[in-house]
Coordinates of C-alpha atoms in Angstrom, one line a residue:
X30 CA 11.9 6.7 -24.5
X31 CA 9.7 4.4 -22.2
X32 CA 6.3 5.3 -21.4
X33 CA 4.7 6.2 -18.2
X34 CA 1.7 4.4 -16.9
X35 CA -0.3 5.4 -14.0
X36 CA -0.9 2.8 -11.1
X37 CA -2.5 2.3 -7.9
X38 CA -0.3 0.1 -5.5
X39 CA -1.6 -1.8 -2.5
X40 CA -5.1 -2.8 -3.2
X41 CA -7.6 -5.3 -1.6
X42 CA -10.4 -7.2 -3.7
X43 CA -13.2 -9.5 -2.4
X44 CA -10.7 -12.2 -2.7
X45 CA -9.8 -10.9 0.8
X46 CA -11.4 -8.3 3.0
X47 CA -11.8 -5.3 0.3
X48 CA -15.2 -4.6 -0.8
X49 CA -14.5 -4.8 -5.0
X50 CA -14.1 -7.9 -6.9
X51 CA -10.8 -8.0 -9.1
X52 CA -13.3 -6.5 -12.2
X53 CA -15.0 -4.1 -10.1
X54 CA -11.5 -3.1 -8.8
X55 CA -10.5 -2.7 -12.2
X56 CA -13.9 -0.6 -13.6
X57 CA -13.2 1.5 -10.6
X58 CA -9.8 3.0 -11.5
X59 CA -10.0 2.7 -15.1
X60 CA -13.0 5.7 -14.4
X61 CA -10.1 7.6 -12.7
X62 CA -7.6 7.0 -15.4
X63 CA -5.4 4.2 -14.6
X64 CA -3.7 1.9 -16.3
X65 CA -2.3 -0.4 -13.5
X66 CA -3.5 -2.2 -10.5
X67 CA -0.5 -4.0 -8.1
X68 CA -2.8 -5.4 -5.9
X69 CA -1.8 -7.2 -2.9
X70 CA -4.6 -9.3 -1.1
X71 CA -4.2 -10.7 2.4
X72 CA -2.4 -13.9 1.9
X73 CA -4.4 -15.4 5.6
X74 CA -7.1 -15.4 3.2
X75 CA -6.1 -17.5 0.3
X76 CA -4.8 -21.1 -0.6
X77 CA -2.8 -22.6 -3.2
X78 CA -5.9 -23.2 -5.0
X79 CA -7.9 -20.2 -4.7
X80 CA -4.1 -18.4 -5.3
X81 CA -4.6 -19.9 -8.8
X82 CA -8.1 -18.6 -9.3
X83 CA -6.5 -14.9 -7.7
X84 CA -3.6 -14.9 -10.3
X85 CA -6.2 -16.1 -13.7
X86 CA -8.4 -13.6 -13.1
X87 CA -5.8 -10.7 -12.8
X88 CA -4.6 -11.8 -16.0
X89 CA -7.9 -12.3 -17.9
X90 CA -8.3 -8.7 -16.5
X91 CA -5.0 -7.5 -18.5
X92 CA -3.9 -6.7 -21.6
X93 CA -2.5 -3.8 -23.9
X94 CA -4.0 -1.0 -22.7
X95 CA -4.8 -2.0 -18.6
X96 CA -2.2 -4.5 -16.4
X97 CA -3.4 -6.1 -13.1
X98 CA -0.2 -7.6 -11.4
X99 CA -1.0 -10.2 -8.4
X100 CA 0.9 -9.4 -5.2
X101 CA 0.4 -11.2 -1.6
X102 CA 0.0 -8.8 1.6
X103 CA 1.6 -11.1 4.5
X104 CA 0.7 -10.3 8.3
X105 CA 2.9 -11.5 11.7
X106 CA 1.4 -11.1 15.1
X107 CA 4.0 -9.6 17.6
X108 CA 3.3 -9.0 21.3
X109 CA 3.4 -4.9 20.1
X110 CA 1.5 -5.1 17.1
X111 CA 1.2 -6.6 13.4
X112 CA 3.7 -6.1 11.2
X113 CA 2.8 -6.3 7.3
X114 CA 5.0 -7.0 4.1
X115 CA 4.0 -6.5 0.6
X116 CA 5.0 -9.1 -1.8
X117 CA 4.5 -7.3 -5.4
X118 CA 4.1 -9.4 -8.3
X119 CA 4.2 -12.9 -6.0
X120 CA 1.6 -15.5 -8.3
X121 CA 2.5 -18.4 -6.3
X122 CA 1.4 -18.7 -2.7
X123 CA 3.7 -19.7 -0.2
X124 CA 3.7 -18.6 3.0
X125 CA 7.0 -18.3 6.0
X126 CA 7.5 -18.5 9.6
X127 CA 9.3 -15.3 9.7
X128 CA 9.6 -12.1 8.1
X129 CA 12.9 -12.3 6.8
X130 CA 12.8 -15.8 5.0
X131 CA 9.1 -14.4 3.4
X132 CA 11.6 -11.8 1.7
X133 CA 13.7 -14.1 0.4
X134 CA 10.9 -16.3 -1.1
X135 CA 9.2 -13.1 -2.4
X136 CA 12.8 -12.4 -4.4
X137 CA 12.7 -16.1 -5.3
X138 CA 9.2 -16.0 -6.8
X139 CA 9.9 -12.5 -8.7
X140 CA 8.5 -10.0 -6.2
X141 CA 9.1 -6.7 -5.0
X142 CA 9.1 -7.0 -1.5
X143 CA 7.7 -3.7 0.8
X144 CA 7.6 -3.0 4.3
X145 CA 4.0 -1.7 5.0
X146 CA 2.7 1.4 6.6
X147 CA 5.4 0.8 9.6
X148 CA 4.7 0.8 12.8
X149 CA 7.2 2.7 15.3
X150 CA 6.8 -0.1 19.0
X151 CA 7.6 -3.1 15.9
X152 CA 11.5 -1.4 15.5
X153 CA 13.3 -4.6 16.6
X154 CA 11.3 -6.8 14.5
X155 CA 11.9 -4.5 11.7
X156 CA 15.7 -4.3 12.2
X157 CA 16.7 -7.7 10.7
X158 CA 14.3 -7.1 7.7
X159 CA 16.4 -3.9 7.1
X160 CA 19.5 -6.1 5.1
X161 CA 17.0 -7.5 2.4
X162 CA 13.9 -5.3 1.7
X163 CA 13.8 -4.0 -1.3
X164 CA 11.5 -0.8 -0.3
X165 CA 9.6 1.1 2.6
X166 CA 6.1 2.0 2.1
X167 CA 6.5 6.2 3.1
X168 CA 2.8 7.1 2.6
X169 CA -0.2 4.6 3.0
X170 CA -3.4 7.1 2.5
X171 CA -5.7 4.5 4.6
X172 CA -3.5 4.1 7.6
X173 CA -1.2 7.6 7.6
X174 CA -4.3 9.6 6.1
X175 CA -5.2 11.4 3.0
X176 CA -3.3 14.9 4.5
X177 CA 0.3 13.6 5.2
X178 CA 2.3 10.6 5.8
X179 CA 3.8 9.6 9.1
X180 CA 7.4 11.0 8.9
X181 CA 8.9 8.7 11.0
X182 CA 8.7 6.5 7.8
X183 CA 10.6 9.0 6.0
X184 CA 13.1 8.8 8.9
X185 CA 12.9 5.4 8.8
X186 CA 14.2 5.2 4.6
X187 CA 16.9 7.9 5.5
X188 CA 18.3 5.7 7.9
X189 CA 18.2 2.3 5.7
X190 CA 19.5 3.9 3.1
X191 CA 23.0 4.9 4.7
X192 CA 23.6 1.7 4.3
X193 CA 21.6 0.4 1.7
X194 CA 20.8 3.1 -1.2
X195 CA 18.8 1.4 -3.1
X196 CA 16.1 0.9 -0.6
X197 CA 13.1 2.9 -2.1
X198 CA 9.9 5.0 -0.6
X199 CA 6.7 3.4 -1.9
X200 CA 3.2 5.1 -2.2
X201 CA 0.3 2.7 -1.2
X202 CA -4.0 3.3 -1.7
X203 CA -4.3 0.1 1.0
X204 CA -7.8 0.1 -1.2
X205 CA -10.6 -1.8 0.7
X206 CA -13.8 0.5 -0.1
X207 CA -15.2 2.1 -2.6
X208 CA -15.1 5.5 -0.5
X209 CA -12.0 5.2 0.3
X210 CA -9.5 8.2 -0.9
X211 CA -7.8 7.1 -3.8
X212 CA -6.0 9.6 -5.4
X213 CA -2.7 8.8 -4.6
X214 CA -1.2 8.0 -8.5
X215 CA 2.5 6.0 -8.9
X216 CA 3.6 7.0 -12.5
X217 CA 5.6 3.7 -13.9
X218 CA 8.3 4.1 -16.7
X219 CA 8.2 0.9 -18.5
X220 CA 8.5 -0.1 -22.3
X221 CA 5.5 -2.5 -21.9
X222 CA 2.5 -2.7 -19.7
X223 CA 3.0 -6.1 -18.8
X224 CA 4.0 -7.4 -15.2
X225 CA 7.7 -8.5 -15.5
X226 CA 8.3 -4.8 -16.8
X227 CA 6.4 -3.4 -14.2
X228 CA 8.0 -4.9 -11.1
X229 CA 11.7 -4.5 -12.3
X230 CA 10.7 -0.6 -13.1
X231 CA 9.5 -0.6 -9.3
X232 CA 12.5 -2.4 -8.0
X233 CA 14.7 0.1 -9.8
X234 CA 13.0 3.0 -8.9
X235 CA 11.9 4.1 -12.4
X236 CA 8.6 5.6 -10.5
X237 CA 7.3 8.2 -8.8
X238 CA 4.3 9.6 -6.9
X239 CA 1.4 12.4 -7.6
X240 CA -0.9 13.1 -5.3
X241 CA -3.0 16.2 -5.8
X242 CA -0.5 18.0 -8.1
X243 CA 2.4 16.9 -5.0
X244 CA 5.4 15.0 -6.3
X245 CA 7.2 12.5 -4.5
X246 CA 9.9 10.9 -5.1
X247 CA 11.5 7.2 -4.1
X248 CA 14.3 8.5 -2.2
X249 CA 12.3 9.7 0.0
X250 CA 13.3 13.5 0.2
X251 CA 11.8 16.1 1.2
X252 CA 12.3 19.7 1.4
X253 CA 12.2 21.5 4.9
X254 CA 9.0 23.2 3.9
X255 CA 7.4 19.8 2.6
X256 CA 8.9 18.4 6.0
X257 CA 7.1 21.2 7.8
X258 CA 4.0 21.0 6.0
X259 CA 3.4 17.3 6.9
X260 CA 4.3 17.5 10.4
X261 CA 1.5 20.1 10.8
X262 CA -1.3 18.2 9.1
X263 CA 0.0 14.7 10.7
X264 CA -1.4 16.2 13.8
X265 CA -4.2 17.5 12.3
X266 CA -5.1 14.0 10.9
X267 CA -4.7 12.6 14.7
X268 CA -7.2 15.0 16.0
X269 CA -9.3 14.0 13.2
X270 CA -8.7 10.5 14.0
X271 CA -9.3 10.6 17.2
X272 CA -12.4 12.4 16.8
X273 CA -14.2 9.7 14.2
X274 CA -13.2 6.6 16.6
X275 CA -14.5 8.3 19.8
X276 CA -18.2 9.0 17.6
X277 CA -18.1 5.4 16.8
X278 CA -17.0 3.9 20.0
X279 CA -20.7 4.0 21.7
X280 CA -22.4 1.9 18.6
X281 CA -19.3 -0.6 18.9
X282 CA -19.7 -0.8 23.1
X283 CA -23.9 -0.8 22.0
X284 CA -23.5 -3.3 19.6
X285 CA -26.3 -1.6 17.4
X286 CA -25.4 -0.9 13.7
X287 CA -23.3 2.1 13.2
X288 CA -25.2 5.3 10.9
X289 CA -24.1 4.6 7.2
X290 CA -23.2 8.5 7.0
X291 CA -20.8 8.3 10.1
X292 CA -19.3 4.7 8.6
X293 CA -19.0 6.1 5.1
X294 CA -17.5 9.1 6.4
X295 CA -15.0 6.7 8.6
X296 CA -13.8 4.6 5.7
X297 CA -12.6 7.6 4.2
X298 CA -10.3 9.3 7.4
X299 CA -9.7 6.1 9.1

């Protein structure tokens, strides 16, 4: 029987704009009893060289007992927004023009590659990625919220996996602060805690997510109360948003530092 090993996906480290160092990160969740960290650091922010310092030190961090697995988080500007793709498991940094050929090089170099937290107005630069990705990231509890995920990600997976069943949902933290929500637990079965296990029980979908007793699955489904449920707290969480930005907007237009209580209480809805 394999074992099951709790993990955090989609995590950010001082290496590029989170808040933790790679040991810090690890302290942190450890306290909250994980086992695994698939991190995934802005790739804008690192080099070939400093790639190699990323990739040692998530290493020196693992062994028996805890796994940190290096990933890449790469960005492309369009004209209606930036559109991001997770590269699990990549320890070599290269970097492409184009979304597509990026997932190609992330299969080349062993990754998992991840469309995340999608973005509705980026649909026709998302279409051609649909042929190769190996997953949709459904729920992202920094950019959908900690109450619900955005369903038209759900949609989203339903629809690329007509064609393509073996597309999966994936369950991110997108970790930059320590305040930040970060309940949201992937359950692993692997043999091993090392990172080759790992990844291929990711790409096969031997995983699933818990979030406050809440199961969800990689398929993606959902049952028409689960359905209803979100789509009633996804506008909740708009309200919500919409209240936090507007309280901070007059420090921003000021430009006077914004109250730690309102920017702590920020980092966790926004």
């Amino acid at each position: 029987m394999p074992n099951r090993f709790k993990a955090a996906l989609h995590l950010h480290t001082t290496y590029s704009d989170g808040e933790l160092t790679p040991e810090e990160l690890k302290a942190f969740f450890q306290k909250k009893g994980f086992q695994c960290l698939i991190m995934s650091d802005h790739a804008e922010a690192l080099d070939s060289n400093k790639m190699e310092e990323y990739v040692a030190r998530c290493r020196a961090l693992s062994d028996d007992r805890f796994c940190v697995v290096p990933g890449l988080e790469f960005a492309y500007g369009f004209e209606t927004g930036s559109l991001h793709l997770l590269g699990y498991g990549v320890a070599k940094y290269q970097r492409e023009e184009a979304p597509v050929k990026m997932i190609e090089t992330i299969h080349r170099l062993g990754g998992v590659a991840v469309l995340a937290h999608p973005y509705p107005p980026l649909m026709p630069q998302i279409a051609p990625m649909k042929e190769t990705l190996d997953g949709i990231e459904l729920w992202n509890t920094k950019y959908n919220g900690r109450l619900a995920p955005a369903l038209w990600n759900y949609y989203l997976l339903k629809e690329v996996r007509g064609r393509r069943p073996e597309v999966l949902g994936f369950y991110g933290t997108d970790f930059h602060w320590k305040t930040q929500y970060a309940e949201m637990a992937v359950w692993i079965e692997a043999e091993e805690l090392t990172p080759p296990l790992l990844l291929a029980a990711l790409r096969n979908g031997k995983f699933y997510a818990e979030k406050e007793g809440m199961r969800l699955t990689p398929d993606g489904s959902l049952t028409p109360r689960q359905e209803a449920s979100f789509e009633r707290k996804e506008r909740l969480y708009r309200i919500w948003r919409k209240m936090v930005v507007g309280a901070r907007a007059p420090f921003k237009t000021l430009r006077i530092p914004i109250p730690r209580r309102l920017k702590a209480l920020a980092r966790k809805v926004l």
